[in-house]
């Protein structure tokens, strides 16, 4: 069976700010694969290369070297993104649109027929609990409501792979719980979820497998239970050990 | 830090301050307000730059007269004089040809862009007619509004109003307004005299105005060097007044005026013939039967 | 195509939900109506000055709407990060460019339609064009002296009177059409600029200067070049042939002075020229945008 995500020896360099400054390596020979139906946690400290890797998968940034595939299609091809949903960490959607209009717009992008669009919009707005405000402009929404609109737009095409970039950042505990519930539900439906997060407790709860990256390379990859067993500590300590953090003596 | 007073006290204090400053500044702004009251809002806002706009609007009227066919500052040929819209000046056949020559500013296109571009610009030399001359009036009105000392605006507008648009009363009012703004203008007096003579057939008023125009001409132009004098206007006034006196039977005065016109005319031969004719008439009438 | 239209739809929605268009329309209508209320020598049939002012305001408003709407499209997508969920869908960057262009162009077209309808109503309501001169004018005209001529227009061998347009609506339609075509070039140019200049304000300012410069000087650059020395002459000649000649699309004089419409051939050629130039600029914009890295 084809892996949902396949990354081989990915390398991304950003040019220096001026000619004298050498290019900055954001991802350095990163390889990983995500199998269908998995909830995959993509972990790493700030600046480790998580977002850059996601940007390559989504076609925002071109790789300097290596290759990446979604459902076996090179990420350079726009069609590779036909079956994915993406929720960015922080996005202000078109503020002058209502939630319903926004979802209709994205549905049109996917070429979903009108009747099906209506059905999905109703179902998604019910799922993210925005039914009562569906005709209100997004600019009047709270941050949590905007994040839920984001989740709804990520699901409009009924994706087989959902890429979530720190989906719970900035949400209150209730909001986080709802996102977790949705991820669990998608997992039950057999969808693949690839998400980055700093909330390790959350990752431990919902993920089947994780990859911990540091300085642009995968340092550790495996099932959460296997990693916990291997390092004989909880996921947070595993993370700190893998990235090479040395706690001050006495702690 | 505890507030020293309630917000209402601060508000009252600020209101008092604003009122006091307002009272202090009020007399100082009197000069400005006087200036504002002296003219139109456009004059106040534009200051001396208004003359520039007045000139632009006057030229705009000329552009309208030529239905948009007008040279830009980049066109090689000489621009037609702004007086082209003026019908007040006497014209000859040669003038028409000269005007045509001046307005042939386009020439052959220099390249394909210019050739193609000519489809999208007015390239036919036409003039307003059949009452469409009215379209120039707003620009002339605005020009006069901005520069009331520009005498030509009044005479040109009045000419079109009375001769082509049948608006004699409006032309008279406009000339009177011009005269109020330019009491020394012999040009306006002359045009007003034409209006009384040609449209109202009021010979007495026309004579008085033209006589006054001659006096004003002497006062203003008499002091100038011979080469700098406006002899064209002098000839116009004198010839018109001479015609009037001739029709009224005052042949001696008519001869006197034609002699004055002769001194100002670049081609006195025609006037010489007329003077001779009038002298003959005068001698006929003075010879006792 | 559906994706392009979807993106264009959002741009159009943005235009009519923002206040810019309404403010400019109200301003244009207000100034025109105020000027229309001014009494010039008790002649209610005077209309050309009103047409000129109204058309000038329409041109300014249309360019302002086109430039400001287009200039903020891609920068605001980046700033608000809406570009990321959009590009995460199966959308190519060419479709984004095309969608933004189509949206801005259609939005400008809708605005133009409203403006020109207002213009047509105003100018036709004044009427009185081409009407014969009042008889009183001829009656009161006193024959001038032997030297005098009323005006050179009446002299033999002199120029003609302005021909009255057979159907003013045809000229209005042509004027509005070419105006819209010109906006296609303007919008493509601004879209390209928005990928070069980071800030929408700097892009808009530069584009206003460029558009104003082309409209005022574009057609005269060859004449100006003749009076220059090398290398300025060559530079000006190159500029003259390279710039989009937006002045071709300005039929205001035809509308104001009631000239007959431009022949079909040149009008179609000008339309093709605008389409080709707009496409050229869109491809240039795509070339800049397609490899541009977008970091979240």
Short mmCIF file of N, CA, C and O in Angstrom, two decimals, chain B residues 60 63-65 67-68 72 74-76 84 87 90-93 96 99-100 110-114 116-117 119-122 124-132 134-135 137-139 141 159-167 170 174 198-199 201 235 240 243, chain C residues 40-43 45-49 52 128 130-134 137 140-142 144 146-156 158-163 178 217 219-220 222-224 226-227 240-241 245 248 250-251 253-254 256-259 262 266 269-270:
data_model
loop_
_atom_site.label_atom_id
_atom_site.label_comp_id
_atom_site.label_asym_id
_atom_site.label_seq_id
_atom_site.Cartn_x
_atom_site.Cartn_y
_atom_site.Cartn_z
N UNK B 60 -9.34 76.47 -22.17
CA UNK B 60 -10.30 75.35 -22.23
C UNK B 60 -11.51 75.74 -23.13
O UNK B 60 -12.00 74.94 -23.89
N UNK B 63 -10.46 75.35 -26.54
CA UNK B 63 -10.46 73.92 -26.90
C UNK B 63 -11.88 73.50 -27.25
O UNK B 63 -12.10 72.79 -28.23
N UNK B 64 -12.83 73.95 -26.47
CA UNK B 64 -14.23 73.60 -26.74
C UNK B 64 -14.67 74.16 -28.08
O UNK B 64 -15.39 73.50 -28.82
N UNK B 65 -14.22 75.40 -28.36
CA UNK B 65 -14.61 76.02 -29.62
C UNK B 65 -14.13 75.18 -30.80
O UNK B 65 -14.79 75.08 -31.82
N UNK B 67 -13.81 71.98 -30.70
CA UNK B 67 -14.36 70.62 -30.47
C UNK B 67 -13.27 69.60 -30.13
O UNK B 67 -13.29 68.48 -30.63
N UNK B 68 -12.33 70.02 -29.33
CA UNK B 68 -11.31 69.08 -28.86
C UNK B 68 -10.10 68.98 -29.75
O UNK B 68 -9.11 68.35 -29.37
N UNK B 72 -1.25 70.11 -28.16
CA UNK B 72 -0.71 70.04 -26.80
C UNK B 72 0.60 70.81 -26.79
O UNK B 72 1.08 71.24 -27.85
N UNK B 74 3.32 69.67 -26.59
CA UNK B 74 4.36 68.89 -27.27
C UNK B 74 4.25 69.00 -28.79
O UNK B 74 5.15 68.57 -29.50
N UNK B 75 3.11 69.50 -29.26
CA UNK B 75 2.95 69.58 -30.71
C UNK B 75 3.83 70.69 -31.26
O UNK B 75 3.92 71.77 -30.68
N UNK B 76 4.44 70.39 -32.39
CA UNK B 76 5.46 71.26 -32.94
C UNK B 76 4.92 72.63 -33.35
O UNK B 76 5.53 73.64 -33.06
N UNK B 84 -8.48 83.20 -30.52
CA UNK B 84 -9.19 82.53 -31.61
C UNK B 84 -10.68 82.41 -31.32
O UNK B 84 -11.48 82.40 -32.23
N UNK B 87 -14.60 86.64 -31.08
CA UNK B 87 -15.19 87.14 -32.31
C UNK B 87 -15.24 88.65 -32.29
O UNK B 87 -15.75 89.27 -33.21
N UNK B 90 -11.92 92.17 -35.38
CA UNK B 90 -12.23 92.11 -36.80
C UNK B 90 -11.27 91.12 -37.46
O UNK B 90 -10.11 91.05 -37.11
N UNK B 91 -11.81 90.39 -38.41
CA UNK B 91 -10.96 89.40 -39.06
C UNK B 91 -10.99 89.55 -40.57
O UNK B 91 -11.95 90.04 -41.14
N UNK B 92 -9.98 89.07 -41.19
CA UNK B 92 -9.92 89.13 -42.63
C UNK B 92 -9.82 87.72 -43.18
O UNK B 92 -9.67 86.76 -42.44
N UNK B 93 -9.91 87.64 -44.49
CA UNK B 93 -9.77 86.35 -45.16
C UNK B 93 -8.41 85.74 -44.83
O UNK B 93 -8.30 84.54 -44.60
N UNK B 96 -8.25 83.85 -41.57
CA UNK B 96 -8.81 82.49 -41.61
C UNK B 96 -7.77 81.51 -42.11
O UNK B 96 -7.59 80.42 -41.55
N UNK B 99 -5.18 81.04 -39.50
CA UNK B 99 -5.70 80.17 -38.44
C UNK B 99 -5.62 78.70 -38.87
O UNK B 99 -5.20 77.84 -38.10
N UNK B 100 -6.02 78.44 -40.10
CA UNK B 100 -5.96 77.06 -40.62
C UNK B 100 -4.53 76.54 -40.59
O UNK B 100 -4.27 75.40 -40.23
N UNK B 110 4.65 60.04 -37.25
CA UNK B 110 6.07 59.71 -37.25
C UNK B 110 6.34 58.21 -37.22
O UNK B 110 7.39 57.76 -37.62
N UNK B 111 5.38 57.45 -36.66
CA UNK B 111 5.58 56.00 -36.53
C UNK B 111 4.22 55.32 -36.44
O UNK B 111 3.18 55.99 -36.42
N UNK B 112 4.22 54.00 -36.35
CA UNK B 112 2.95 53.26 -36.35
C UNK B 112 2.13 53.51 -35.09
O UNK B 112 0.90 53.50 -35.14
N UNK B 113 2.80 53.78 -34.00
CA UNK B 113 2.06 54.05 -32.75
C UNK B 113 1.27 55.35 -32.90
O UNK B 113 0.08 55.41 -32.57
N UNK B 114 1.94 56.36 -33.45
CA UNK B 114 1.26 57.64 -33.64
C UNK B 114 0.14 57.51 -34.68
O UNK B 114 -0.95 58.06 -34.50
N UNK B 116 -1.60 54.81 -35.46
CA UNK B 116 -2.73 54.08 -34.88
C UNK B 116 -3.43 54.93 -33.81
O UNK B 116 -4.66 54.93 -33.71
N UNK B 117 -2.62 55.65 -33.02
CA UNK B 117 -3.17 56.47 -31.93
C UNK B 117 -4.12 57.55 -32.43
O UNK B 117 -5.00 58.00 -31.70
N UNK B 119 -6.47 57.30 -34.41
CA UNK B 119 -7.86 56.84 -34.45
C UNK B 119 -8.59 57.22 -33.16
O UNK B 119 -9.81 57.27 -33.14
N UNK B 120 -7.83 57.45 -32.10
CA UNK B 120 -8.44 57.65 -30.78
C UNK B 120 -8.30 59.08 -30.28
O UNK B 120 -8.45 59.34 -29.11
N UNK B 121 -7.96 59.98 -31.20
CA UNK B 121 -7.95 61.39 -30.81
C UNK B 121 -8.65 62.21 -31.89
O UNK B 121 -8.76 61.77 -33.04
N UNK B 122 -9.11 63.36 -31.47
CA UNK B 122 -9.84 64.21 -32.42
C UNK B 122 -8.83 64.78 -33.41
O UNK B 122 -7.87 65.44 -33.02
N UNK B 124 -10.01 66.15 -36.54
CA UNK B 124 -10.72 66.98 -37.51
C UNK B 124 -10.90 68.38 -36.94
O UNK B 124 -11.37 68.54 -35.80
N UNK B 125 -10.51 69.36 -37.73
CA UNK B 125 -10.61 70.75 -37.26
C UNK B 125 -12.04 71.27 -37.50
O UNK B 125 -12.42 71.53 -38.63
N UNK B 126 -12.79 71.38 -36.45
CA UNK B 126 -14.17 71.87 -36.57
C UNK B 126 -14.40 72.96 -35.53
O UNK B 126 -13.63 73.09 -34.57
N UNK B 127 -15.45 73.71 -35.74
CA UNK B 127 -15.80 74.77 -34.78
C UNK B 127 -17.22 74.59 -34.29
O UNK B 127 -18.05 74.01 -35.00
N UNK B 128 -17.45 75.10 -33.13
CA UNK B 128 -18.83 75.05 -32.60
C UNK B 128 -19.73 75.95 -33.44
O UNK B 128 -19.29 77.00 -33.91
N UNK B 129 -20.95 75.51 -33.59
CA UNK B 129 -21.91 76.32 -34.36
C UNK B 129 -23.32 75.95 -33.95
O UNK B 129 -23.51 75.03 -33.14
N UNK B 130 -24.27 76.64 -34.49
CA UNK B 130 -25.70 76.36 -34.28
C UNK B 130 -26.08 76.34 -32.80
O UNK B 130 -26.79 75.46 -32.35
N UNK B 131 -25.58 77.28 -32.07
CA UNK B 131 -25.96 77.38 -30.66
C UNK B 131 -25.10 76.56 -29.72
O UNK B 131 -25.19 76.70 -28.50
N UNK B 132 -24.24 75.71 -30.29
CA UNK B 132 -23.37 74.91 -29.43
C UNK B 132 -22.29 75.76 -28.77
O UNK B 132 -21.60 75.29 -27.87
N UNK B 134 -22.65 77.78 -26.71
CA UNK B 134 -23.00 77.89 -25.28
C UNK B 134 -22.08 77.04 -24.41
O UNK B 134 -21.87 77.33 -23.24
N UNK B 135 -21.53 75.98 -25.02
CA UNK B 135 -20.71 75.04 -24.24
C UNK B 135 -19.42 75.68 -23.72
O UNK B 135 -18.82 75.18 -22.78
N UNK B 137 -19.30 78.64 -22.43
CA UNK B 137 -19.63 79.63 -21.41
C UNK B 137 -19.20 79.28 -19.98
O UNK B 137 -18.70 80.14 -19.27
N UNK B 138 -19.39 78.01 -19.55
CA UNK B 138 -18.97 77.72 -18.16
C UNK B 138 -17.51 78.02 -17.90
O UNK B 138 -17.15 78.53 -16.85
N UNK B 139 -16.66 77.74 -18.91
CA UNK B 139 -15.22 77.95 -18.71
C UNK B 139 -14.90 79.44 -18.66
O UNK B 139 -14.04 79.87 -17.88
N UNK B 141 -17.02 81.75 -17.69
CA UNK B 141 -17.58 82.23 -16.42
C UNK B 141 -16.58 81.93 -15.28
O UNK B 141 -16.30 82.77 -14.45
N UNK B 159 -19.51 88.64 -26.43
CA UNK B 159 -19.66 88.55 -27.89
C UNK B 159 -20.49 87.32 -28.26
O UNK B 159 -21.45 87.40 -29.02
N UNK B 160 -20.09 86.17 -27.73
CA UNK B 160 -20.80 84.92 -28.06
C UNK B 160 -22.23 84.93 -27.54
O UNK B 160 -23.14 84.46 -28.22
N UNK B 161 -22.37 85.50 -26.35
CA UNK B 161 -23.72 85.51 -25.75
C UNK B 161 -24.69 86.31 -26.61
O UNK B 161 -25.81 85.88 -26.88
N UNK B 162 -24.24 87.46 -27.06
CA UNK B 162 -25.21 88.33 -27.77
C UNK B 162 -25.33 87.98 -29.25
O UNK B 162 -26.41 88.11 -29.82
N UNK B 163 -24.23 87.52 -29.88
CA UNK B 163 -24.32 87.31 -31.33
C UNK B 163 -24.80 85.91 -31.70
O UNK B 163 -25.45 85.73 -32.71
N UNK B 164 -24.46 84.89 -30.91
CA UNK B 164 -24.79 83.52 -31.29
C UNK B 164 -25.87 82.88 -30.43
O UNK B 164 -26.53 81.95 -30.84
N UNK B 165 -25.95 83.34 -29.20
CA UNK B 165 -26.88 82.67 -28.29
C UNK B 165 -28.12 83.50 -27.98
O UNK B 165 -29.01 83.04 -27.26
N UNK B 166 -28.15 84.71 -28.51
CA UNK B 166 -29.33 85.55 -28.32
C UNK B 166 -29.55 85.96 -26.88
O UNK B 166 -30.66 86.23 -26.46
N UNK B 167 -28.48 85.99 -26.09
CA UNK B 167 -28.61 86.33 -24.68
C UNK B 167 -28.02 87.72 -24.44
O UNK B 167 -26.96 87.87 -23.82
N UNK B 170 -27.96 88.85 -20.68
CA UNK B 170 -26.87 88.19 -19.94
C UNK B 170 -25.52 88.79 -20.33
O UNK B 170 -24.65 88.98 -19.47
N UNK B 174 -22.99 90.69 -17.84
CA UNK B 174 -21.61 90.20 -17.68
C UNK B 174 -20.61 91.32 -17.95
O UNK B 174 -19.61 91.47 -17.25
N UNK B 198 -25.63 97.58 -31.64
CA UNK B 198 -26.03 96.50 -32.55
C UNK B 198 -27.28 95.76 -32.09
O UNK B 198 -28.08 95.35 -32.93
N UNK B 199 -27.41 95.59 -30.80
CA UNK B 199 -28.53 94.78 -30.31
C UNK B 199 -29.69 95.63 -29.83
O UNK B 199 -30.85 95.32 -30.11
N UNK B 201 -29.94 98.98 -30.37
CA UNK B 201 -30.11 100.13 -31.26
C UNK B 201 -30.25 101.43 -30.46
O UNK B 201 -31.00 102.32 -30.84
N UNK B 235 -8.24 101.90 -33.26
CA UNK B 235 -8.81 101.91 -34.61
C UNK B 235 -10.25 101.40 -34.58
O UNK B 235 -11.15 101.98 -35.18
N UNK B 240 -15.82 102.48 -35.39
CA UNK B 240 -17.22 102.23 -34.99
C UNK B 240 -17.94 103.54 -34.67
O UNK B 240 -19.07 103.76 -35.09
N UNK B 243 -18.70 105.49 -37.77
CA UNK B 243 -19.88 104.95 -38.48
C UNK B 243 -21.16 105.47 -37.84
O UNK B 243 -22.11 105.87 -38.52
N UNK C 40 -25.24 78.90 -15.55
CA UNK C 40 -24.33 79.68 -16.38
C UNK C 40 -25.16 80.45 -17.41
O UNK C 40 -25.68 79.86 -18.36
N UNK C 41 -25.33 81.72 -17.19
CA UNK C 41 -26.02 82.62 -18.12
C UNK C 41 -27.43 82.11 -18.47
O UNK C 41 -27.83 82.15 -19.64
N UNK C 42 -28.12 81.56 -17.50
CA UNK C 42 -29.51 81.10 -17.67
C UNK C 42 -29.68 80.13 -18.84
O UNK C 42 -30.68 80.16 -19.54
N UNK C 43 -28.67 79.29 -19.07
CA UNK C 43 -28.78 78.34 -20.18
C UNK C 43 -28.75 76.91 -19.62
O UNK C 43 -27.69 76.40 -19.28
N UNK C 45 -29.18 74.22 -21.12
CA UNK C 45 -28.75 73.17 -22.06
C UNK C 45 -27.24 72.97 -22.10
O UNK C 45 -26.76 72.09 -22.81
N UNK C 46 -26.52 73.78 -21.38
CA UNK C 46 -25.05 73.61 -21.37
C UNK C 46 -24.73 72.27 -20.71
O UNK C 46 -25.16 72.01 -19.58
N UNK C 47 -24.01 71.43 -21.40
CA UNK C 47 -23.81 70.07 -20.88
C UNK C 47 -22.36 69.58 -20.96
O UNK C 47 -21.95 68.72 -20.19
N UNK C 48 -21.59 70.15 -21.87
CA UNK C 48 -20.26 69.54 -22.11
C UNK C 48 -19.33 69.66 -20.91
O UNK C 48 -18.55 68.75 -20.66
N UNK C 49 -19.39 70.80 -20.22
CA UNK C 49 -18.51 70.93 -19.04
C UNK C 49 -18.86 69.87 -18.01
O UNK C 49 -18.00 69.32 -17.35
N UNK C 52 -17.49 66.62 -19.14
CA UNK C 52 -16.04 66.58 -18.95
C UNK C 52 -15.68 66.30 -17.50
O UNK C 52 -14.86 65.43 -17.21
N UNK C 128 -30.38 68.79 -25.34
CA UNK C 128 -30.13 70.08 -25.98
C UNK C 128 -28.92 70.12 -26.88
O UNK C 128 -28.57 71.16 -27.39
N UNK C 130 -26.79 69.73 -30.21
CA UNK C 130 -27.04 69.76 -31.65
C UNK C 130 -28.30 70.52 -32.03
O UNK C 130 -28.71 70.50 -33.16
N UNK C 131 -28.91 71.17 -31.06
CA UNK C 131 -30.12 71.92 -31.38
C UNK C 131 -29.73 73.19 -32.13
O UNK C 131 -28.68 73.76 -31.89
N UNK C 132 -30.60 73.64 -33.05
CA UNK C 132 -30.24 74.83 -33.80
C UNK C 132 -30.19 76.06 -32.90
O UNK C 132 -30.82 76.08 -31.84
N UNK C 133 -29.45 77.03 -33.37
CA UNK C 133 -29.29 78.25 -32.57
C UNK C 133 -30.63 78.95 -32.45
O UNK C 133 -31.46 78.87 -33.36
N UNK C 134 -30.84 79.61 -31.34
CA UNK C 134 -32.10 80.32 -31.20
C UNK C 134 -32.23 81.36 -32.32
O UNK C 134 -31.24 81.97 -32.71
N UNK C 137 -30.85 84.85 -31.97
CA UNK C 137 -29.42 85.09 -32.16
C UNK C 137 -29.18 85.64 -33.56
O UNK C 137 -28.44 86.61 -33.74
N UNK C 140 -30.77 89.23 -34.01
CA UNK C 140 -30.13 90.38 -33.38
C UNK C 140 -28.75 90.66 -33.95
O UNK C 140 -28.14 91.66 -33.62
N UNK C 141 -28.29 89.76 -34.79
CA UNK C 141 -26.94 89.93 -35.31
C UNK C 141 -26.91 91.06 -36.34
O UNK C 141 -27.54 90.97 -37.37
N UNK C 142 -26.18 92.07 -36.00
CA UNK C 142 -26.09 93.22 -36.89
C UNK C 142 -24.91 93.00 -37.83
O UNK C 142 -23.85 92.58 -37.40
N UNK C 144 -21.75 93.45 -39.54
CA UNK C 144 -20.60 94.29 -39.18
C UNK C 144 -20.14 95.13 -40.36
O UNK C 144 -20.61 94.97 -41.48
N UNK C 146 -17.55 96.85 -43.22
CA UNK C 146 -16.96 96.21 -44.39
C UNK C 146 -15.73 95.35 -44.06
O UNK C 146 -15.49 94.35 -44.72
N UNK C 147 -15.00 95.75 -43.06
CA UNK C 147 -13.80 94.97 -42.73
C UNK C 147 -14.12 93.74 -41.89
O UNK C 147 -13.34 92.83 -41.80
N UNK C 148 -15.24 93.84 -41.24
CA UNK C 148 -15.47 92.89 -40.15
C UNK C 148 -16.06 91.56 -40.62
O UNK C 148 -16.82 91.50 -41.57
N UNK C 149 -15.66 90.54 -39.93
CA UNK C 149 -16.25 89.21 -40.10
C UNK C 149 -16.59 88.72 -38.72
O UNK C 149 -15.83 88.94 -37.80
N UNK C 150 -17.70 88.07 -38.64
CA UNK C 150 -18.10 87.61 -37.30
C UNK C 150 -17.10 86.62 -36.76
O UNK C 150 -16.65 86.71 -35.64
N UNK C 151 -16.81 85.66 -37.56
CA UNK C 151 -15.86 84.66 -37.08
C UNK C 151 -15.31 83.88 -38.25
O UNK C 151 -15.97 83.69 -39.25
N UNK C 152 -14.10 83.44 -38.10
CA UNK C 152 -13.45 82.71 -39.18
C UNK C 152 -14.15 81.41 -39.52
O UNK C 152 -13.99 80.88 -40.59
N UNK C 153 -14.96 80.92 -38.59
CA UNK C 153 -15.68 79.67 -38.84
C UNK C 153 -16.64 79.81 -40.02
O UNK C 153 -16.97 78.83 -40.66
N UNK C 154 -17.06 81.01 -40.29
CA UNK C 154 -18.05 81.22 -41.35
C UNK C 154 -17.41 81.60 -42.67
O UNK C 154 -18.11 81.87 -43.63
N UNK C 155 -16.11 81.65 -42.65
CA UNK C 155 -15.46 82.10 -43.86
C UNK C 155 -15.27 80.97 -44.83
O UNK C 155 -15.06 79.83 -44.43
N UNK C 156 -15.34 81.29 -46.14
CA UNK C 156 -15.18 80.23 -47.11
C UNK C 156 -13.79 79.61 -47.03
O UNK C 156 -12.82 80.31 -46.74
N UNK C 158 -12.73 77.71 -44.84
CA UNK C 158 -12.30 77.43 -43.46
C UNK C 158 -12.88 76.10 -43.01
O UNK C 158 -13.60 75.43 -43.74
N UNK C 159 -12.56 75.78 -41.80
CA UNK C 159 -12.92 74.47 -41.26
C UNK C 159 -14.44 74.28 -41.13
O UNK C 159 -15.21 75.20 -41.24
N UNK C 160 -14.78 73.00 -40.80
CA UNK C 160 -16.19 72.62 -40.72
C UNK C 160 -16.74 72.82 -39.32
O UNK C 160 -16.01 73.03 -38.39
N UNK C 161 -18.05 72.68 -39.27
CA UNK C 161 -18.67 72.63 -37.94
C UNK C 161 -18.56 71.21 -37.41
O UNK C 161 -18.50 70.27 -38.19
N UNK C 162 -18.56 71.08 -36.10
CA UNK C 162 -18.42 69.75 -35.50
C UNK C 162 -19.60 68.89 -35.91
O UNK C 162 -20.75 69.31 -35.77
N UNK C 163 -19.32 67.70 -36.42
CA UNK C 163 -20.44 66.84 -36.80
C UNK C 163 -21.11 66.27 -35.56
O UNK C 163 -20.43 65.86 -34.62
N UNK C 178 -13.57 50.58 -24.09
CA UNK C 178 -12.12 50.79 -24.17
C UNK C 178 -11.55 51.17 -22.80
O UNK C 178 -10.42 50.79 -22.48
N UNK C 217 1.91 61.69 -20.91
CA UNK C 217 3.10 61.87 -21.76
C UNK C 217 3.33 60.77 -22.77
O UNK C 217 4.11 60.95 -23.71
N UNK C 219 2.01 59.41 -25.38
CA UNK C 219 1.93 59.60 -26.83
C UNK C 219 2.92 60.66 -27.33
O UNK C 219 3.12 60.79 -28.54
N UNK C 220 3.51 61.42 -26.40
CA UNK C 220 4.40 62.51 -26.84
C UNK C 220 5.88 62.16 -26.71
O UNK C 220 6.73 62.97 -27.05
N UNK C 222 7.85 60.29 -28.30
CA UNK C 222 8.64 60.32 -29.54
C UNK C 222 8.99 61.76 -29.93
O UNK C 222 10.09 62.01 -30.43
N UNK C 223 8.06 62.68 -29.66
CA UNK C 223 8.33 64.08 -29.99
C UNK C 223 9.38 64.66 -29.02
O UNK C 223 10.27 65.40 -29.43
N UNK C 224 9.25 64.27 -27.76
CA UNK C 224 10.22 64.75 -26.76
C UNK C 224 11.60 64.19 -27.10
O UNK C 224 12.60 64.91 -27.00
N UNK C 226 12.93 63.57 -29.90
CA UNK C 226 13.58 64.27 -31.02
C UNK C 226 14.41 65.46 -30.56
O UNK C 226 15.39 65.83 -31.22
N UNK C 227 14.01 66.04 -29.46
CA UNK C 227 14.71 67.25 -28.98
C UNK C 227 15.84 66.90 -28.00
O UNK C 227 16.47 67.80 -27.44
N UNK C 240 9.07 54.70 -25.46
CA UNK C 240 7.88 55.02 -26.26
C UNK C 240 7.30 53.76 -26.89
O UNK C 240 6.07 53.58 -26.93
N UNK C 241 8.17 52.89 -27.38
CA UNK C 241 7.67 51.69 -28.03
C UNK C 241 7.32 50.58 -27.03
O UNK C 241 6.56 49.68 -27.35
N UNK C 245 0.35 51.84 -24.36
CA UNK C 245 -0.21 53.15 -24.73
C UNK C 245 -1.66 53.26 -24.26
O UNK C 245 -2.61 53.07 -25.02
N UNK C 248 -4.65 55.48 -25.83
CA UNK C 248 -5.51 55.04 -26.94
C UNK C 248 -6.92 54.70 -26.45
O UNK C 248 -7.87 54.70 -27.22
N UNK C 250 -8.66 56.23 -24.26
CA UNK C 250 -9.34 57.39 -23.69
C UNK C 250 -10.18 58.07 -24.78
O UNK C 250 -9.65 58.82 -25.60
N UNK C 251 -11.46 57.79 -24.78
CA UNK C 251 -12.35 58.38 -25.80
C UNK C 251 -13.19 59.52 -25.22
O UNK C 251 -14.25 59.84 -25.72
N UNK C 253 -12.77 62.70 -25.26
CA UNK C 253 -13.00 63.83 -26.18
C UNK C 253 -14.10 63.50 -27.18
O UNK C 253 -14.88 64.38 -27.56
N UNK C 254 -14.16 62.25 -27.60
CA UNK C 254 -15.21 61.84 -28.55
C UNK C 254 -16.59 61.97 -27.91
O UNK C 254 -17.55 62.34 -28.56
N UNK C 256 -17.32 63.92 -25.14
CA UNK C 256 -17.61 65.31 -24.75
C UNK C 256 -18.03 66.13 -25.97
O UNK C 256 -19.00 66.86 -25.93
N UNK C 257 -17.27 65.99 -27.08
CA UNK C 257 -17.52 66.87 -28.23
C UNK C 257 -18.42 66.24 -29.29
O UNK C 257 -18.48 66.72 -30.42
N UNK C 258 -19.08 65.15 -28.93
CA UNK C 258 -20.06 64.52 -29.82
C UNK C 258 -19.49 64.12 -31.17
O UNK C 258 -20.12 64.32 -32.21
N UNK C 259 -18.29 63.57 -31.14
CA UNK C 259 -17.72 63.07 -32.39
C UNK C 259 -18.28 61.67 -32.66
O UNK C 259 -18.67 60.96 -31.72
N UNK C 262 -15.30 55.63 -32.93
CA UNK C 262 -14.10 55.15 -33.62
C UNK C 262 -14.53 53.95 -34.48
O UNK C 262 -15.42 53.19 -34.09
N UNK C 266 -10.03 49.71 -35.75
CA UNK C 266 -9.10 50.19 -34.72
C UNK C 266 -9.56 49.84 -33.31
O UNK C 266 -8.72 49.55 -32.44
N UNK C 269 -8.67 46.30 -32.74
CA UNK C 269 -7.22 46.17 -32.62
C UNK C 269 -6.74 46.66 -31.24
O UNK C 269 -5.87 46.04 -30.63
N UNK C 270 -7.33 47.76 -30.79
CA UNK C 270 -6.97 48.28 -29.46
C UNK C 270 -7.34 47.27 -28.38
O UNK C 270 -6.59 47.07 -27.41
#
